[in-house]
């Protein structure tokens, strides 16, 4: 029987162990998509205890922050919400989480949390109800006193080369401005452009948001879809001036319904009056804005990330109480592969298709995405169109392997841009190590089964490419 989470954790063969320890383990991280606040990097925040860094909670304005992966785990163990996101004492909340984690065999949270305790604190006992008090005292002492366990210290310890935050077009980016001017900041912290609120014309708050977008470009109002597009372009160029390398779209599905400028404007004016739009009107407006942005991304060399097939906020009672991004989302089934292809084709037709990374929350879409990639690749940039890393509910050992096996069987795994955290927690960089072990184990299995030659040079290129070099090239580092 192997020891729990030993040096060769998840590495089943000699080849896997060699690839991981020789090539993968020491490489820098490119965390090109996450949700961590740039302010906390700028201010070099120090967390007081594990409940604060892991569980977060409620803000004074009634919103919530924290790791909703952990919140869902606690709720699944019948924990009262007062311990999940409420104001119960920190240790009591942490203890409830430890009790839930102990039961979570097979859940990636079990591995992630124990990897984080080992990597950042040097605590090597499995977290459980029995060890919760000891882990709490051990780790909190380091959080409070170790000079290397501030936010910047955690980033440096994890060997992070780049962080791509997620930012709204109306954001002032004041913290990015300050970070760019601070010579003590060693990591590249790049804003990423998230224009969903300007695209989701049928969702509540659209007209109010457009007012904020107008103000961000010094306008009293935006009179047309064309003016919305011009405002978004102005903000995108500002983002680019501060190092933006990627956009991100988190849409229910990717629409494609071309219409005339007059039709897009009619839909826009109707929404601004607070009237209900038809599906056709909604999609004509969305398509016009998405096409405009795609062309702008290509011109500015900004990668376009498209996330879709998530049904968000499905618990109406809890959404009314807590708002979005609090752990009440699920996998959806949206058959929009043909729409994505038509969207990329329209951009490709004029030579304006940007670098694109596609993520579906539904793993049933893996093969469809794998075949779509090969239709729109371009000379000069290997892997211009990417099947993104296993996302959210697929961010498991099985899910990562399934995504990489699908990509390998239908495209070129060696050109993959690899892992990202998509997280709100600074300790989540341990997920990159988890991914690297899974990658090396998959490659090692193929080599030792005789499915790929034991070619040291080729294997090194693949491992170093997927773990770091491909993303560094793709995002212009």
Short mmCIF file of C-alpha atoms in Angstrom, two decimals:
data_model
loop_
_atom_site.label_atom_id
_atom_site.label_comp_id
_atom_site.label_asym_id
_atom_site.label_seq_id
_atom_site.Cartn_x
_atom_site.Cartn_y
_atom_site.Cartn_z
CA UNK A 1 0.00 0.00 0.00
CA UNK A 2 1.36 3.42 -0.95
CA UNK A 3 1.60 6.23 1.55
CA UNK A 4 -1.04 8.94 1.20
CA UNK A 5 0.05 11.78 -1.08
CA UNK A 6 3.74 10.84 -1.10
CA UNK A 7 6.43 12.34 -3.33
CA UNK A 8 5.13 10.29 -6.26
CA UNK A 9 1.44 11.06 -5.69
CA UNK A 10 -0.61 10.14 -8.80
CA UNK A 11 2.54 9.01 -10.66
CA UNK A 12 2.01 5.33 -11.45
CA UNK A 13 4.99 4.51 -13.67
CA UNK A 14 8.72 5.12 -13.79
CA UNK A 15 8.27 7.26 -16.91
CA UNK A 16 5.60 9.38 -15.21
CA UNK A 17 7.83 9.92 -12.20
CA UNK A 18 10.78 10.87 -14.40
CA UNK A 19 8.78 13.35 -16.50
CA UNK A 20 7.22 15.02 -13.49
CA UNK A 21 10.29 15.33 -11.25
CA UNK A 22 12.76 16.12 -14.05
CA UNK A 23 10.73 18.52 -16.18
CA UNK A 24 7.29 19.51 -14.85
CA UNK A 25 7.68 20.18 -11.14
CA UNK A 26 10.00 23.18 -11.26
CA UNK A 27 8.44 25.16 -14.11
CA UNK A 28 6.81 28.56 -13.52
CA UNK A 29 3.00 28.84 -13.62
CA UNK A 30 0.99 30.86 -16.12
CA UNK A 31 -2.37 31.33 -14.38
CA UNK A 32 -4.01 33.03 -17.33
CA UNK A 33 -7.59 32.96 -16.00
CA UNK A 34 -8.65 33.46 -12.38
CA UNK A 35 -10.90 35.60 -10.20
CA UNK A 36 -8.52 36.83 -7.52
CA UNK A 37 -8.74 40.54 -6.65
CA UNK A 38 -5.77 42.60 -7.89
CA UNK A 39 -6.22 44.91 -4.89
CA UNK A 40 -5.09 42.13 -2.55
CA UNK A 41 -1.90 41.65 -4.57
CA UNK A 42 -1.28 45.39 -4.60
CA UNK A 43 -1.80 45.72 -0.84
CA UNK A 44 0.02 42.42 -0.17
CA UNK A 45 -2.78 41.22 2.06
CA UNK A 46 -2.04 38.98 5.02
CA UNK A 47 -4.79 36.52 5.95
CA UNK A 48 -5.40 35.99 9.66
CA UNK A 49 -6.60 32.39 9.62
CA UNK A 50 -7.56 29.46 7.43
CA UNK A 51 -11.26 30.30 7.54
CA UNK A 52 -10.51 33.70 6.04
CA UNK A 53 -8.26 32.38 3.26
CA UNK A 54 -10.36 29.29 2.46
CA UNK A 55 -13.97 30.09 3.26
CA UNK A 56 -14.36 33.87 3.08
CA UNK A 57 -17.89 35.00 3.79
CA UNK A 58 -20.17 38.00 3.58
CA UNK A 59 -19.23 41.57 2.68
CA UNK A 60 -20.78 44.57 4.47
CA UNK A 61 -22.70 45.40 1.26
CA UNK A 62 -24.50 42.06 1.33
CA UNK A 63 -22.41 40.38 -1.37
CA UNK A 64 -20.30 37.30 -0.74
CA UNK A 65 -16.70 36.37 -1.46
CA UNK A 66 -14.84 33.10 -1.07
CA UNK A 67 -14.42 29.64 -2.55
CA UNK A 68 -17.82 28.32 -3.60
CA UNK A 69 -16.31 24.87 -4.23
CA UNK A 70 -15.82 24.59 -0.47
CA UNK A 71 -19.23 26.10 0.27
CA UNK A 72 -20.94 23.44 -1.84
CA UNK A 73 -19.04 20.68 -0.04
CA UNK A 74 -20.19 21.95 3.36
CA UNK A 75 -23.80 22.29 2.24
CA UNK A 76 -23.67 18.73 0.89
CA UNK A 77 -22.77 17.63 4.43
CA UNK A 78 -25.83 19.35 5.89
CA UNK A 79 -23.88 22.26 7.40
CA UNK A 80 -25.95 25.30 8.38
CA UNK A 81 -25.32 28.34 6.16
CA UNK A 82 -24.19 30.32 9.21
CA UNK A 83 -21.03 28.18 9.18
CA UNK A 84 -20.65 28.23 5.39
CA UNK A 85 -20.80 31.94 4.58
CA UNK A 86 -22.04 33.40 7.84
CA UNK A 87 -20.47 34.97 10.90
CA UNK A 88 -19.82 31.93 13.09
CA UNK A 89 -16.34 31.88 14.73
CA UNK A 90 -13.55 31.03 12.29
CA UNK A 91 -12.48 27.77 13.91
CA UNK A 92 -16.04 26.46 14.10
CA UNK A 93 -16.45 27.11 10.37
CA UNK A 94 -13.10 25.49 9.58
CA UNK A 95 -13.95 22.48 11.73
CA UNK A 96 -17.25 22.00 9.88
CA UNK A 97 -15.35 22.11 6.61
CA UNK A 98 -12.78 19.56 7.87
CA UNK A 99 -15.62 17.23 8.89
CA UNK A 100 -17.09 17.44 5.38
CA UNK A 101 -13.72 17.04 3.67
CA UNK A 102 -12.96 13.82 5.58
CA UNK A 103 -15.98 12.18 3.92
CA UNK A 104 -15.11 13.44 0.43
CA UNK A 105 -13.08 10.52 -0.89
CA UNK A 106 -12.82 10.79 -4.68
CA UNK A 107 -13.54 14.53 -4.71
CA UNK A 108 -10.69 16.71 -6.06
CA UNK A 109 -11.28 19.09 -3.14
CA UNK A 110 -9.76 16.42 -0.90
CA UNK A 111 -6.55 16.45 -2.89
CA UNK A 112 -6.46 20.21 -3.50
CA UNK A 113 -6.85 21.11 0.17
CA UNK A 114 -4.23 18.68 1.37
CA UNK A 115 -1.84 19.80 -1.37
CA UNK A 116 -2.34 23.41 -0.27
CA UNK A 117 -1.61 22.57 3.36
CA UNK A 118 1.59 20.80 2.34
CA UNK A 119 2.82 23.22 -0.31
CA UNK A 120 2.26 26.49 1.52
CA UNK A 121 2.38 25.54 5.21
CA UNK A 122 4.38 22.33 5.40
CA UNK A 123 1.51 20.59 7.22
CA UNK A 124 1.59 16.97 6.04
CA UNK A 125 -1.17 15.25 8.00
CA UNK A 126 -4.48 14.63 6.20
CA UNK A 127 -7.06 17.22 7.23
CA UNK A 128 -9.92 15.62 9.16
CA UNK A 129 -12.12 16.18 12.19
CA UNK A 130 -9.29 14.70 14.30
CA UNK A 131 -6.56 17.00 12.93
CA UNK A 132 -8.63 20.17 12.46
CA UNK A 133 -7.54 21.84 15.71
CA UNK A 134 -3.87 21.02 15.15
CA UNK A 135 -3.95 22.16 11.51
CA UNK A 136 -5.76 25.35 12.52
CA UNK A 137 -3.11 26.29 15.10
CA UNK A 138 -0.15 25.20 12.96
CA UNK A 139 -1.20 27.03 9.80
CA UNK A 140 -2.58 30.13 11.49
CA UNK A 141 0.70 30.73 13.29
CA UNK A 142 2.41 30.78 9.90
CA UNK A 143 -0.26 32.94 8.30
CA UNK A 144 0.14 35.52 11.02
CA UNK A 145 3.93 35.47 11.40
CA UNK A 146 5.71 34.01 8.39
CA UNK A 147 6.93 36.93 6.22
CA UNK A 148 6.59 34.69 3.14
CA UNK A 149 2.88 34.00 3.64
CA UNK A 150 1.43 37.29 2.52
CA UNK A 151 -0.38 37.32 -0.83
CA UNK A 152 2.78 38.25 -2.72
CA UNK A 153 4.76 35.66 -0.79
CA UNK A 154 2.26 32.96 -1.67
CA UNK A 155 2.48 33.93 -5.35
CA UNK A 156 6.28 33.87 -5.25
CA UNK A 157 6.35 30.55 -3.39
CA UNK A 158 4.12 29.04 -6.08
CA UNK A 159 6.51 30.32 -8.80
CA UNK A 160 3.77 32.19 -10.68
CA UNK A 161 4.97 34.03 -13.80
CA UNK A 162 1.65 35.58 -14.84
CA UNK A 163 -1.81 36.13 -13.36
CA UNK A 164 -4.77 36.99 -15.57
CA UNK A 165 -7.48 38.53 -13.40
CA UNK A 166 -11.10 38.95 -14.53
CA UNK A 167 -12.22 42.57 -14.88
CA UNK A 168 -15.31 44.40 -16.07
CA UNK A 169 -14.93 46.93 -18.92
CA UNK A 170 -16.14 49.72 -16.61
CA UNK A 171 -13.49 48.94 -13.99
CA UNK A 172 -11.02 51.78 -13.45
CA UNK A 173 -8.19 49.22 -13.19
CA UNK A 174 -6.66 51.42 -10.50
CA UNK A 175 -5.04 48.43 -8.80
CA UNK A 176 -3.51 47.27 -12.06
CA UNK A 177 -2.12 50.77 -12.60
CA UNK A 178 -0.52 50.66 -9.15
CA UNK A 179 0.82 47.14 -9.67
CA UNK A 180 2.38 48.12 -13.00
CA UNK A 181 4.15 51.03 -11.29
CA UNK A 182 5.47 48.96 -8.37
CA UNK A 183 8.99 47.61 -9.06
CA UNK A 184 8.68 45.18 -6.13
CA UNK A 185 5.97 43.19 -7.94
CA UNK A 186 7.74 40.33 -9.71
CA UNK A 187 4.75 38.62 -11.27
CA UNK A 188 2.93 39.95 -14.34
CA UNK A 189 -0.62 40.81 -13.22
CA UNK A 190 -2.71 41.36 -16.34
CA UNK A 191 -6.34 42.49 -16.54
CA UNK A 192 -8.69 40.33 -18.59
CA UNK A 193 -11.68 41.84 -20.38
CA UNK A 194 -15.07 40.39 -19.26
CA UNK A 195 -17.84 42.22 -21.19
CA UNK A 196 -20.75 39.87 -20.38
CA UNK A 197 -22.98 42.60 -18.93
CA UNK A 198 -22.84 44.56 -22.19
CA UNK A 199 -23.74 41.43 -24.17
CA UNK A 200 -26.50 39.97 -21.98
CA UNK A 201 -29.13 42.36 -23.30
CA UNK A 202 -32.08 40.33 -21.97
CA UNK A 203 -30.85 40.03 -18.40
CA UNK A 204 -31.92 42.35 -15.57
CA UNK A 205 -29.82 45.47 -15.11
CA UNK A 206 -28.75 45.83 -18.74
CA UNK A 207 -29.86 49.45 -19.18
CA UNK A 208 -28.28 50.49 -15.88
CA UNK A 209 -25.03 48.82 -16.89
CA UNK A 210 -24.96 50.60 -20.25
CA UNK A 211 -25.20 53.86 -18.29
CA UNK A 212 -22.06 52.87 -16.38
CA UNK A 213 -20.31 51.91 -19.62
CA UNK A 214 -21.16 55.32 -21.07
CA UNK A 215 -19.76 57.06 -18.01
CA UNK A 216 -16.53 55.05 -18.26
CA UNK A 217 -15.83 56.64 -21.66
CA UNK A 218 -17.02 60.11 -20.65
CA UNK A 219 -20.36 59.94 -22.46
CA UNK A 220 -23.77 60.90 -21.13
CA UNK A 221 -25.44 58.02 -22.94
CA UNK A 222 -24.83 55.44 -25.66
CA UNK A 223 -27.42 55.92 -28.39
CA UNK A 224 -26.91 52.80 -30.50
CA UNK A 225 -25.32 49.38 -30.75
CA UNK A 226 -22.50 50.99 -32.72
CA UNK A 227 -21.83 53.40 -29.83
CA UNK A 228 -21.83 50.47 -27.39
CA UNK A 229 -19.24 48.76 -29.59
CA UNK A 230 -17.11 51.91 -29.78
CA UNK A 231 -17.23 52.27 -25.99
CA UNK A 232 -16.20 48.64 -25.51
CA UNK A 233 -13.33 49.12 -27.96
CA UNK A 234 -12.12 52.20 -26.08
CA UNK A 235 -12.13 50.28 -22.82
CA UNK A 236 -10.43 47.27 -24.45
CA UNK A 237 -7.63 49.51 -25.72
CA UNK A 238 -7.22 50.88 -22.20
CA UNK A 239 -7.02 47.32 -20.87
CA UNK A 240 -4.41 46.55 -23.55
CA UNK A 241 -2.30 49.50 -22.39
CA UNK A 242 -2.10 47.83 -18.98
CA UNK A 243 -1.01 44.47 -20.36
CA UNK A 244 -4.32 42.74 -21.14
CA UNK A 245 -3.65 39.46 -22.92
CA UNK A 246 -7.08 37.81 -22.86
CA UNK A 247 -10.77 38.46 -22.82
CA UNK A 248 -13.30 36.17 -21.20
CA UNK A 249 -16.94 35.55 -22.05
CA UNK A 250 -19.11 33.56 -19.64
CA UNK A 251 -22.31 33.11 -21.65
CA UNK A 252 -25.17 30.63 -21.27
CA UNK A 253 -24.47 29.61 -24.86
CA UNK A 254 -22.69 31.16 -27.84
CA UNK A 255 -25.27 32.64 -30.24
CA UNK A 256 -24.84 33.37 -33.93
CA UNK A 257 -27.70 35.14 -35.69
CA UNK A 258 -26.44 37.82 -38.08
CA UNK A 259 -28.75 40.73 -38.70
CA UNK A 260 -28.64 44.25 -40.05
CA UNK A 261 -27.37 47.23 -38.08
CA UNK A 262 -30.94 48.50 -38.00
CA UNK A 263 -32.17 45.25 -36.44
CA UNK A 264 -29.44 45.31 -33.79
CA UNK A 265 -30.29 48.93 -33.00
CA UNK A 266 -34.00 48.18 -32.75
CA UNK A 267 -33.28 45.45 -30.21
CA UNK A 268 -30.97 47.77 -28.28
CA UNK A 269 -33.49 50.61 -28.12
CA UNK A 270 -36.20 48.21 -26.99
CA UNK A 271 -34.01 46.91 -24.16
CA UNK A 272 -33.08 50.42 -23.08
CA UNK A 273 -36.80 51.18 -22.76
CA UNK A 274 -37.15 48.18 -20.46
CA UNK A 275 -39.19 46.13 -22.91
CA UNK A 276 -38.93 42.35 -23.30
CA UNK A 277 -36.99 41.14 -26.33
CA UNK A 278 -37.67 38.09 -28.46
CA UNK A 279 -34.98 35.42 -28.74
CA UNK A 280 -34.30 36.56 -32.31
CA UNK A 281 -33.84 40.20 -31.24
CA UNK A 282 -31.57 39.18 -28.37
CA UNK A 283 -29.32 37.05 -30.56
CA UNK A 284 -29.05 39.62 -33.37
CA UNK A 285 -27.74 42.20 -30.89
CA UNK A 286 -25.42 39.72 -29.19
CA UNK A 287 -24.00 38.53 -32.51
CA UNK A 288 -23.28 42.09 -33.63
CA UNK A 289 -21.37 42.88 -30.43
CA UNK A 290 -19.50 39.56 -30.37
CA UNK A 291 -18.37 39.95 -33.99
CA UNK A 292 -17.16 43.48 -33.28
CA UNK A 293 -15.22 42.33 -30.23
CA UNK A 294 -13.73 39.32 -32.04
CA UNK A 295 -12.28 41.63 -34.66
CA UNK A 296 -10.95 43.97 -31.99
CA UNK A 297 -9.29 41.05 -30.16
CA UNK A 298 -7.55 39.97 -33.35
CA UNK A 299 -6.31 43.50 -34.06
CA UNK A 300 -4.97 43.92 -30.52
CA UNK A 301 -3.57 40.37 -30.22
CA UNK A 302 -5.87 39.49 -27.31
CA UNK A 303 -6.97 35.88 -26.86
CA UNK A 304 -10.74 35.31 -26.79
CA UNK A 305 -11.95 32.85 -24.15
CA UNK A 306 -15.50 31.51 -24.53
CA UNK A 307 -17.05 29.72 -21.54
CA UNK A 308 -20.53 28.26 -21.97
CA UNK A 309 -23.06 25.58 -20.95
CA UNK A 310 -23.47 26.60 -17.33
CA UNK A 311 -26.95 26.95 -15.83
CA UNK A 312 -26.38 29.63 -13.22
CA UNK A 313 -28.22 30.44 -9.99
CA UNK A 314 -30.69 27.58 -10.32
CA UNK A 315 -31.81 27.78 -6.67
CA UNK A 316 -34.11 30.80 -6.84
CA UNK A 317 -34.47 31.15 -3.07
CA UNK A 318 -30.72 31.19 -2.42
CA UNK A 319 -30.03 33.43 -5.41
CA UNK A 320 -32.49 35.99 -4.02
CA UNK A 321 -30.76 35.76 -0.67
CA UNK A 322 -27.09 35.61 -1.70
CA UNK A 323 -26.72 36.69 -5.31
CA UNK A 324 -24.50 35.13 -8.02
CA UNK A 325 -21.29 33.09 -7.71
CA UNK A 326 -22.23 31.55 -4.38
CA UNK A 327 -22.34 27.88 -5.38
CA UNK A 328 -25.77 27.31 -6.93
CA UNK A 329 -24.80 26.56 -10.54
CA UNK A 330 -24.88 23.35 -12.60
CA UNK A 331 -23.93 21.85 -15.95
CA UNK A 332 -26.28 22.80 -18.79
CA UNK A 333 -26.87 21.17 -22.16
CA UNK A 334 -26.55 23.72 -24.94
CA UNK A 335 -25.95 22.41 -28.43
CA UNK A 336 -24.24 25.50 -29.81
CA UNK A 337 -21.19 23.96 -31.47
CA UNK A 338 -22.48 24.87 -34.92
CA UNK A 339 -23.07 28.46 -33.79
CA UNK A 340 -19.50 28.70 -32.48
CA UNK A 341 -18.24 27.36 -35.82
CA UNK A 342 -20.35 29.90 -37.75
CA UNK A 343 -19.10 32.70 -35.49
CA UNK A 344 -15.44 31.76 -36.00
CA UNK A 345 -16.04 31.27 -39.73
CA UNK A 346 -17.46 34.78 -40.08
CA UNK A 347 -14.35 36.19 -38.41
CA UNK A 348 -12.03 33.92 -40.40
CA UNK A 349 -13.60 34.98 -43.70
CA UNK A 350 -12.14 38.47 -43.31
CA UNK A 351 -8.88 37.35 -41.69
CA UNK A 352 -10.06 38.61 -38.28
CA UNK A 353 -10.39 35.45 -36.21
CA UNK A 354 -8.48 35.93 -32.94
CA UNK A 355 -6.68 33.37 -30.81
CA UNK A 356 -9.56 31.50 -29.19
CA UNK A 357 -9.91 29.15 -26.21
CA UNK A 358 -13.17 27.21 -25.96
CA UNK A 359 -14.58 25.77 -22.72
CA UNK A 360 -17.84 23.89 -22.35
CA UNK A 361 -18.99 22.95 -18.88
CA UNK A 362 -20.64 19.89 -20.39
CA UNK A 363 -18.02 17.14 -20.87
CA UNK A 364 -20.22 15.61 -23.56
CA UNK A 365 -18.97 18.47 -25.78
CA UNK A 366 -15.31 17.41 -25.61
CA UNK A 367 -15.25 15.58 -28.93
CA UNK A 368 -17.27 18.26 -30.68
CA UNK A 369 -14.80 20.91 -29.54
CA UNK A 370 -11.89 18.69 -30.52
CA UNK A 371 -13.17 18.48 -34.08
CA UNK A 372 -14.06 22.18 -34.23
CA UNK A 373 -10.47 23.22 -33.42
CA UNK A 374 -9.05 21.71 -36.58
CA UNK A 375 -11.36 23.77 -38.78
CA UNK A 376 -9.89 27.17 -37.87
CA UNK A 377 -6.18 26.79 -37.14
CA UNK A 378 -3.72 29.18 -38.80
CA UNK A 379 -0.14 29.17 -40.00
CA UNK A 380 2.39 30.77 -37.69
CA UNK A 381 0.79 30.00 -34.34
CA UNK A 382 0.57 26.34 -33.30
CA UNK A 383 -2.71 25.71 -31.50
CA UNK A 384 -4.29 29.08 -32.28
CA UNK A 385 -7.73 27.63 -31.50
CA UNK A 386 -7.62 25.75 -28.18
CA UNK A 387 -9.81 23.33 -26.26
CA UNK A 388 -9.54 24.89 -22.82
CA UNK A 389 -8.52 23.06 -19.67
CA UNK A 390 -11.19 20.95 -17.96
CA UNK A 391 -13.41 23.64 -16.45
CA UNK A 392 -15.16 23.95 -13.10
CA UNK A 393 -17.14 20.76 -12.42
CA UNK A 394 -14.82 18.93 -14.84
CA UNK A 395 -11.74 20.06 -12.88
CA UNK A 396 -11.24 16.54 -11.50
CA UNK A 397 -8.71 13.79 -12.16
CA UNK A 398 -11.17 12.02 -14.45
CA UNK A 399 -12.25 15.30 -16.07
CA UNK A 400 -8.69 16.45 -16.79
CA UNK A 401 -7.75 13.08 -18.24
CA UNK A 402 -10.90 13.03 -20.39
CA UNK A 403 -10.22 16.51 -21.77
CA UNK A 404 -6.57 15.70 -22.55
CA UNK A 405 -7.39 12.30 -24.07
CA UNK A 406 -10.01 13.94 -26.29
CA UNK A 407 -7.64 16.71 -27.33
CA UNK A 408 -4.86 14.21 -28.00
CA UNK A 409 -7.07 11.94 -30.09
CA UNK A 410 -8.49 14.75 -32.23
CA UNK A 411 -5.74 17.38 -32.27
CA UNK A 412 -2.25 17.99 -30.88
CA UNK A 413 -1.90 17.66 -27.11
CA UNK A 414 1.66 19.00 -27.33
CA UNK A 415 0.31 22.46 -28.31
CA UNK A 416 -2.12 22.68 -25.37
CA UNK A 417 -1.81 25.87 -23.24
CA UNK A 418 -2.48 23.86 -20.10
CA UNK A 419 -3.88 24.57 -16.67
CA UNK A 420 -5.46 27.60 -15.01
CA UNK A 421 -7.00 27.95 -11.56
CA UNK A 422 -10.25 29.84 -12.40
CA UNK A 423 -10.23 30.45 -8.65
CA UNK A 424 -10.89 33.09 -6.02
CA UNK A 425 -8.29 31.64 -3.63
CA UNK A 426 -4.59 32.48 -3.59
CA UNK A 427 -3.77 28.98 -2.35
CA UNK A 428 -5.29 27.39 -5.47
CA UNK A 429 -1.98 27.42 -7.31
CA UNK A 430 -1.56 23.89 -5.93
CA UNK A 431 -4.05 22.86 -8.64
CA UNK A 432 -1.31 23.39 -11.23
CA UNK A 433 0.78 20.74 -9.47
CA UNK A 434 -2.23 18.41 -9.44
CA UNK A 435 -2.66 18.94 -13.18
CA UNK A 436 1.04 18.39 -13.90
CA UNK A 437 1.04 15.08 -12.07
CA UNK A 438 -2.04 13.93 -13.99
CA UNK A 439 -0.48 15.02 -17.29
CA UNK A 440 2.79 13.20 -16.63
CA UNK A 441 0.96 10.10 -15.48
CA UNK A 442 -1.10 10.06 -18.69
CA UNK A 443 2.01 10.47 -20.86
CA UNK A 444 3.91 7.88 -18.84
CA UNK A 445 1.12 5.35 -19.26
CA UNK A 446 1.15 5.81 -23.05
CA UNK A 447 4.93 5.42 -23.20
CA UNK A 448 5.05 2.32 -21.01
CA UNK A 449 2.17 0.76 -22.95
CA UNK A 450 4.21 1.15 -26.14
CA UNK A 451 1.81 3.74 -27.57
CA UNK A 452 4.50 6.45 -27.84
CA UNK A 453 8.30 6.03 -28.05
CA UNK A 454 10.47 6.66 -25.01
CA UNK A 455 11.99 9.68 -26.78
CA UNK A 456 13.46 11.92 -24.10
CA UNK A 457 13.71 15.04 -26.26
CA UNK A 458 10.17 14.78 -27.61
CA UNK A 459 8.64 14.01 -24.21
CA UNK A 460 10.50 16.89 -22.58
CA UNK A 461 9.20 19.26 -25.26
CA UNK A 462 5.62 18.08 -24.70
CA UNK A 463 5.78 18.30 -20.89
CA UNK A 464 7.50 21.69 -20.76
CA UNK A 465 5.22 22.98 -23.49
CA UNK A 466 1.94 22.01 -21.84
CA UNK A 467 3.09 23.04 -18.35
CA UNK A 468 4.56 26.43 -19.27
CA UNK A 469 6.09 27.21 -22.68
CA UNK A 470 2.91 27.04 -24.79
CA UNK A 471 1.01 29.45 -22.53
CA UNK A 472 4.04 31.76 -22.29
CA UNK A 473 4.12 31.94 -26.10
CA UNK A 474 0.34 32.16 -26.53
CA UNK A 475 -0.04 35.04 -24.09
CA UNK A 476 3.08 36.88 -25.18
CA UNK A 477 5.30 36.47 -22.13
#
